[in-house]
Each structure stands twice: as structure tokens, then as C-alpha cells.
């Protein structure tokens, strides 16, 4: 779930007013873990990790093996 900046601001404001993480999460419809993460202030919703996936490794041996079974069928 992507948290918008307005929800982030609401989380921070309500937490500083003394509302519990559980109550904020229930009222806003987000997980307690997400609310906790933003209450701690260690991250901001506009800051995202770069996701890099390792390329799949299909060797010539594996490719030949798979194609061989396709030909058999």
C-alpha cells in the first residue's frame, strides 16, 4: 500500500497529540507496522528504496533441457 503525504501528516499529527498507534491504524485503515514506521520518523512516504532484481540465470544446459521436454510433448 502506498501511503500518501496527507495520510503521513495525519499519522504524525495524531501521534504527537498522544493517540495510540493501534487507534491511528484502525481509524486510517493502515497497518500498525506502517503507522509505527512513520511515527518513528525514520522514513518518509516519498522516499522509496530502489528495487533491483537479480537477473534470472538460465544456462545453455538448462535451456536445452527445457526445450527438449517441450519437443517431447
mmCIF file of N, CA and C in Angstrom:
data_model
loop_
_atom_site.group_PDB
_atom_site.id
_atom_site.type_symbol
_atom_site.label_atom_id
_atom_site.label_comp_id
_atom_site.label_asym_id
_atom_site.label_seq_id
_atom_site.Cartn_x
_atom_site.Cartn_y
_atom_site.Cartn_z
ATOM 1 N N UNK A 1 0.843 -1.176 0.000
ATOM 2 C CA UNK A 1 0.000 0.000 0.000
ATOM 3 C C UNK A 1 0.885 1.235 0.000
ATOM 4 N N UNK A 2 0.558 2.165 -0.850
ATOM 5 C CA UNK A 2 1.316 3.407 -0.926
ATOM 6 C C UNK A 2 0.627 4.439 -0.043
ATOM 7 N N UNK A 3 1.378 4.993 0.883
ATOM 8 C CA UNK A 3 0.849 5.997 1.792
ATOM 9 C C UNK A 3 1.076 7.368 1.174
ATOM 10 N N UNK A 4 0.016 8.132 1.064
ATOM 11 C CA UNK A 4 0.109 9.493 0.541
ATOM 12 C C UNK A 4 0.623 10.422 1.635
ATOM 13 N N UNK A 5 1.119 11.568 1.226
ATOM 14 C CA UNK A 5 1.692 12.518 2.173
ATOM 15 C C UNK A 5 0.635 13.020 3.162
ATOM 16 N N UNK A 6 -0.624 13.163 2.734
ATOM 17 C CA UNK A 6 -1.654 13.641 3.656
ATOM 18 C C UNK A 6 -1.928 12.627 4.767
ATOM 19 N N UNK A 7 -1.882 11.338 4.435
ATOM 20 C CA UNK A 7 -2.054 10.305 5.469
ATOM 21 C C UNK A 7 -0.839 10.298 6.391
ATOM 22 N N UNK A 8 0.337 10.470 5.817
ATOM 23 C CA UNK A 8 1.559 10.544 6.622
ATOM 24 C C UNK A 8 1.461 11.695 7.614
ATOM 25 N N UNK A 9 1.004 12.846 7.140
ATOM 26 C CA UNK A 9 0.868 14.013 8.013
ATOM 27 C C UNK A 9 -0.150 13.758 9.121
ATOM 28 N N UNK A 10 -1.257 13.090 8.762
ATOM 29 C CA UNK A 10 -2.276 12.766 9.762
ATOM 30 C C UNK A 10 -1.714 11.821 10.814
ATOM 31 N N UNK A 11 -0.936 10.836 10.382
ATOM 32 C CA UNK A 11 -0.325 9.888 11.320
ATOM 33 C C UNK A 11 0.571 10.631 12.298
ATOM 34 N N UNK A 12 1.443 11.477 11.757
ATOM 35 C CA UNK A 12 2.398 12.205 12.605
ATOM 36 C C UNK A 12 1.692 13.148 13.572
ATOM 37 N N UNK A 13 0.667 13.862 13.071
ATOM 38 C CA UNK A 13 -0.044 14.818 13.919
ATOM 39 C C UNK A 13 -0.793 14.100 15.041
ATOM 40 N N UNK A 14 -1.486 13.028 14.689
ATOM 41 C CA UNK A 14 -2.262 12.310 15.692
ATOM 42 C C UNK A 14 -1.362 11.641 16.726
ATOM 43 N N UNK A 15 -0.208 11.150 16.283
ATOM 44 C CA UNK A 15 0.727 10.523 17.211
ATOM 45 C C UNK A 15 1.295 11.561 18.176
ATOM 46 N N UNK A 16 1.625 12.765 17.645
ATOM 47 C CA UNK A 16 2.146 13.798 18.544
ATOM 48 C C UNK A 16 1.089 14.323 19.507
ATOM 49 N N UNK A 17 -0.184 14.169 19.148
ATOM 50 C CA UNK A 17 -1.270 14.550 20.055
ATOM 51 C C UNK A 17 -1.519 13.487 21.122
ATOM 52 N N UNK A 18 -0.818 12.360 21.043
ATOM 53 C CA UNK A 18 -0.902 11.337 22.072
ATOM 54 C C UNK A 18 -1.791 10.153 21.744
ATOM 55 N N UNK A 19 -2.286 10.095 20.515
ATOM 56 C CA UNK A 19 -3.141 8.969 20.132
ATOM 57 C C UNK A 19 -2.286 7.715 19.943
ATOM 58 N N UNK A 20 -2.843 6.567 20.266
ATOM 59 C CA UNK A 20 -2.078 5.321 20.178
ATOM 60 C C UNK A 20 -1.910 4.879 18.725
ATOM 61 N N UNK A 21 -0.869 4.101 18.497
ATOM 62 C CA UNK A 21 -0.585 3.572 17.161
ATOM 63 C C UNK A 21 -1.743 2.695 16.695
ATOM 64 N N UNK A 22 -2.266 1.887 17.606
ATOM 65 C CA UNK A 22 -3.376 0.995 17.264
ATOM 66 C C UNK A 22 -4.603 1.786 16.817
ATOM 67 N N UNK A 23 -4.936 2.854 17.538
ATOM 68 C CA UNK A 23 -6.113 3.663 17.206
ATOM 69 C C UNK A 23 -5.931 4.380 15.862
ATOM 70 N N UNK A 24 -4.740 4.888 15.628
ATOM 71 C CA UNK A 24 -4.459 5.575 14.358
ATOM 72 C C UNK A 24 -4.589 4.597 13.201
ATOM 73 N N UNK A 25 -3.999 3.426 13.359
ATOM 74 C CA UNK A 25 -4.030 2.412 12.305
ATOM 75 C C UNK A 25 -5.459 1.995 11.995
ATOM 76 N N UNK A 26 -6.244 1.764 13.022
ATOM 77 C CA UNK A 26 -7.624 1.320 12.823
ATOM 78 C C UNK A 26 -8.455 2.396 12.145
ATOM 79 N N UNK A 27 -8.292 3.637 12.580
ATOM 80 C CA UNK A 27 -9.082 4.738 12.034
ATOM 81 C C UNK A 27 -8.709 5.062 10.585
ATOM 82 N N UNK A 28 -7.420 5.003 10.260
ATOM 83 C CA UNK A 28 -6.969 5.357 8.908
ATOM 84 C C UNK A 28 -6.954 4.163 7.953
ATOM 85 N N UNK A 29 -7.097 2.956 8.495
ATOM 86 C CA UNK A 29 -7.134 1.767 7.651
ATOM 87 C C UNK A 29 -5.782 1.345 7.113
ATOM 88 N N UNK A 30 -4.738 1.576 7.906
ATOM 89 C CA UNK A 30 -3.394 1.123 7.532
ATOM 90 C C UNK A 30 -2.875 0.205 8.628
ATOM 91 N N UNK A 31 -1.835 -0.536 8.332
ATOM 92 C CA UNK A 31 -1.317 -1.491 9.311
ATOM 93 C C UNK A 31 -0.616 -0.771 10.459
ATOM 94 N N UNK A 32 -0.584 -1.440 11.611
ATOM 95 C CA UNK A 32 0.102 -0.869 12.768
ATOM 96 C C UNK A 32 1.599 -0.719 12.499
ATOM 97 N N UNK A 33 2.151 -1.661 11.734
ATOM 98 C CA UNK A 33 3.579 -1.584 11.420
ATOM 99 C C UNK A 33 3.886 -0.331 10.599
ATOM 100 N N UNK A 34 2.990 -0.004 9.671
ATOM 101 C CA UNK A 34 3.184 1.184 8.845
ATOM 102 C C UNK A 34 3.091 2.439 9.702
ATOM 103 N N UNK A 35 2.089 2.496 10.562
ATOM 104 C CA UNK A 35 1.932 3.649 11.444
ATOM 105 C C UNK A 35 3.162 3.788 12.336
ATOM 106 N N UNK A 36 3.621 2.690 12.889
ATOM 107 C CA UNK A 36 4.804 2.721 13.761
ATOM 108 C C UNK A 36 6.022 3.245 13.013
ATOM 109 N N UNK A 37 6.198 2.775 11.777
ATOM 110 C CA UNK A 37 7.346 3.195 10.967
ATOM 111 C C UNK A 37 7.339 4.703 10.771
ATOM 112 N N UNK A 38 6.163 5.259 10.467
ATOM 113 C CA UNK A 38 6.090 6.696 10.224
ATOM 114 C C UNK A 38 6.104 7.499 11.513
ATOM 115 N N UNK A 39 5.646 6.928 12.622
ATOM 116 C CA UNK A 39 5.708 7.619 13.907
ATOM 117 C C UNK A 39 7.149 7.764 14.377
ATOM 118 N N UNK A 40 7.964 6.776 14.081
ATOM 119 C CA UNK A 40 9.373 6.827 14.473
ATOM 120 C C UNK A 40 10.121 7.898 13.695
ATOM 121 N N UNK A 41 9.595 8.272 12.534
ATOM 122 C CA UNK A 41 10.195 9.343 11.747
ATOM 123 C C UNK A 41 11.445 8.952 10.983
ATOM 124 N N UNK A 42 11.723 7.671 10.906
ATOM 125 C CA UNK A 42 12.938 7.209 10.228
ATOM 126 C C UNK A 42 12.784 7.232 8.707
ATOM 127 N N UNK A 43 11.551 7.342 8.236
ATOM 128 C CA UNK A 43 11.318 7.310 6.798
ATOM 129 C C UNK A 43 10.196 8.270 6.437
ATOM 130 N N UNK A 44 10.115 8.571 5.168
ATOM 131 C CA UNK A 44 9.083 9.471 4.639
ATOM 132 C C UNK A 44 8.446 8.770 3.451
ATOM 133 N N UNK A 45 7.141 8.947 3.216
ATOM 134 C CA UNK A 45 6.483 8.189 2.144
ATOM 135 C C UNK A 45 7.009 8.475 0.744
ATOM 136 N N UNK A 46 7.640 9.623 0.539
ATOM 137 C CA UNK A 46 8.155 9.918 -0.801
ATOM 138 C C UNK A 46 9.525 9.306 -1.041
ATOM 139 N N UNK A 47 10.153 8.807 0.008
ATOM 140 C CA UNK A 47 11.469 8.186 -0.121
ATOM 141 C C UNK A 47 11.263 6.690 -0.275
ATOM 142 N N UNK A 48 11.657 6.168 -1.398
ATOM 143 C CA UNK A 48 11.479 4.736 -1.681
ATOM 144 C C UNK A 48 12.839 4.106 -1.967
ATOM 145 N N UNK A 49 12.950 2.855 -1.596
ATOM 146 C CA UNK A 49 14.172 2.112 -1.915
ATOM 147 C C UNK A 49 14.173 1.781 -3.404
ATOM 148 N N UNK A 50 15.350 1.791 -3.980
ATOM 149 C CA UNK A 50 15.475 1.332 -5.356
ATOM 150 C C UNK A 50 15.401 -0.183 -5.358
ATOM 151 N N UNK A 51 14.521 -0.702 -6.172
ATOM 152 C CA UNK A 51 14.343 -2.147 -6.241
ATOM 153 C C UNK A 51 15.095 -2.667 -7.442
ATOM 154 N N UNK A 52 16.074 -3.494 -7.188
ATOM 155 C CA UNK A 52 16.826 -4.094 -8.273
ATOM 156 C C UNK A 52 16.748 -5.599 -8.123
ATOM 157 N N UNK A 53 16.246 -6.221 -9.148
ATOM 158 C CA UNK A 53 16.106 -7.669 -9.130
ATOM 159 C C UNK A 53 17.277 -8.280 -9.877
ATOM 160 N N UNK A 54 17.812 -9.315 -9.294
ATOM 161 C CA UNK A 54 18.907 -10.017 -9.949
ATOM 162 C C UNK A 54 18.371 -10.732 -11.178
ATOM 163 N N UNK A 55 19.112 -10.700 -12.271
ATOM 164 C CA UNK A 55 18.631 -11.396 -13.464
ATOM 165 C C UNK A 55 18.577 -12.908 -13.235
ATOM 166 N N UNK A 56 17.590 -13.504 -13.856
ATOM 167 C CA UNK A 56 17.486 -14.953 -13.733
ATOM 168 C C UNK A 56 18.605 -15.602 -14.535
ATOM 169 N N UNK A 57 19.114 -16.675 -14.005
ATOM 170 C CA UNK A 57 20.225 -17.348 -14.666
ATOM 171 C C UNK A 57 19.709 -18.627 -15.321
ATOM 172 N N UNK A 58 19.690 -18.615 -16.636
ATOM 173 C CA UNK A 58 19.329 -19.813 -17.387
ATOM 174 C C UNK A 58 20.526 -20.146 -18.270
ATOM 175 N N UNK A 59 21.200 -21.192 -17.868
ATOM 176 C CA UNK A 59 22.376 -21.599 -18.633
ATOM 177 C C UNK A 59 21.942 -22.340 -19.892
ATOM 178 N N UNK A 60 22.867 -22.522 -20.804
ATOM 179 C CA UNK A 60 22.569 -23.253 -22.046
ATOM 180 C C UNK A 60 22.144 -24.689 -21.744
ATOM 181 N N UNK A 61 22.716 -25.289 -20.701
ATOM 182 C CA UNK A 61 22.349 -26.649 -20.322
ATOM 183 C C UNK A 61 20.888 -26.713 -19.883
ATOM 184 N N UNK A 62 20.480 -25.768 -19.062
ATOM 185 C CA UNK A 62 19.095 -25.739 -18.587
ATOM 186 C C UNK A 62 18.142 -25.447 -19.741
ATOM 187 N N UNK A 63 18.540 -24.531 -20.599
ATOM 188 C CA UNK A 63 17.705 -24.175 -21.754
ATOM 189 C C UNK A 63 17.503 -25.397 -22.662
ATOM 190 N N UNK A 64 18.568 -26.137 -22.919
ATOM 191 C CA UNK A 64 18.484 -27.332 -23.754
ATOM 192 C C UNK A 64 17.595 -28.382 -23.098
ATOM 193 N N UNK A 65 17.712 -28.558 -21.803
ATOM 194 C CA UNK A 65 16.901 -29.497 -21.051
ATOM 195 C C UNK A 65 15.408 -29.150 -21.172
ATOM 196 N N UNK A 66 15.071 -27.896 -20.961
ATOM 197 C CA UNK A 66 13.669 -27.457 -21.027
ATOM 198 C C UNK A 66 13.122 -27.603 -22.448
ATOM 199 N N UNK A 67 13.879 -27.150 -23.431
ATOM 200 C CA UNK A 67 13.422 -27.243 -24.821
ATOM 201 C C UNK A 67 13.259 -28.695 -25.258
ATOM 202 N N UNK A 68 14.106 -29.570 -24.727
ATOM 203 C CA UNK A 68 13.991 -30.987 -25.033
ATOM 204 C C UNK A 68 12.657 -31.551 -24.561
ATOM 205 N N UNK A 69 12.212 -31.161 -23.384
ATOM 206 C CA UNK A 69 10.915 -31.620 -22.882
ATOM 207 C C UNK A 69 9.746 -31.003 -23.650
ATOM 208 N N UNK A 70 9.901 -29.780 -24.117
ATOM 209 C CA UNK A 70 8.864 -29.188 -24.969
ATOM 210 C C UNK A 70 8.712 -29.979 -26.273
ATOM 211 N N UNK A 71 9.836 -30.377 -26.835
ATOM 212 C CA UNK A 71 9.795 -31.121 -28.086
ATOM 213 C C UNK A 71 9.172 -32.499 -27.875
ATOM 214 N N UNK A 72 9.412 -33.129 -26.722
ATOM 215 C CA UNK A 72 8.829 -34.434 -26.438
ATOM 216 C C UNK A 72 7.308 -34.379 -26.354
ATOM 217 N N UNK A 73 6.797 -33.301 -25.799
ATOM 218 C CA UNK A 73 5.336 -33.169 -25.646
ATOM 219 C C UNK A 73 4.742 -32.871 -26.994
#
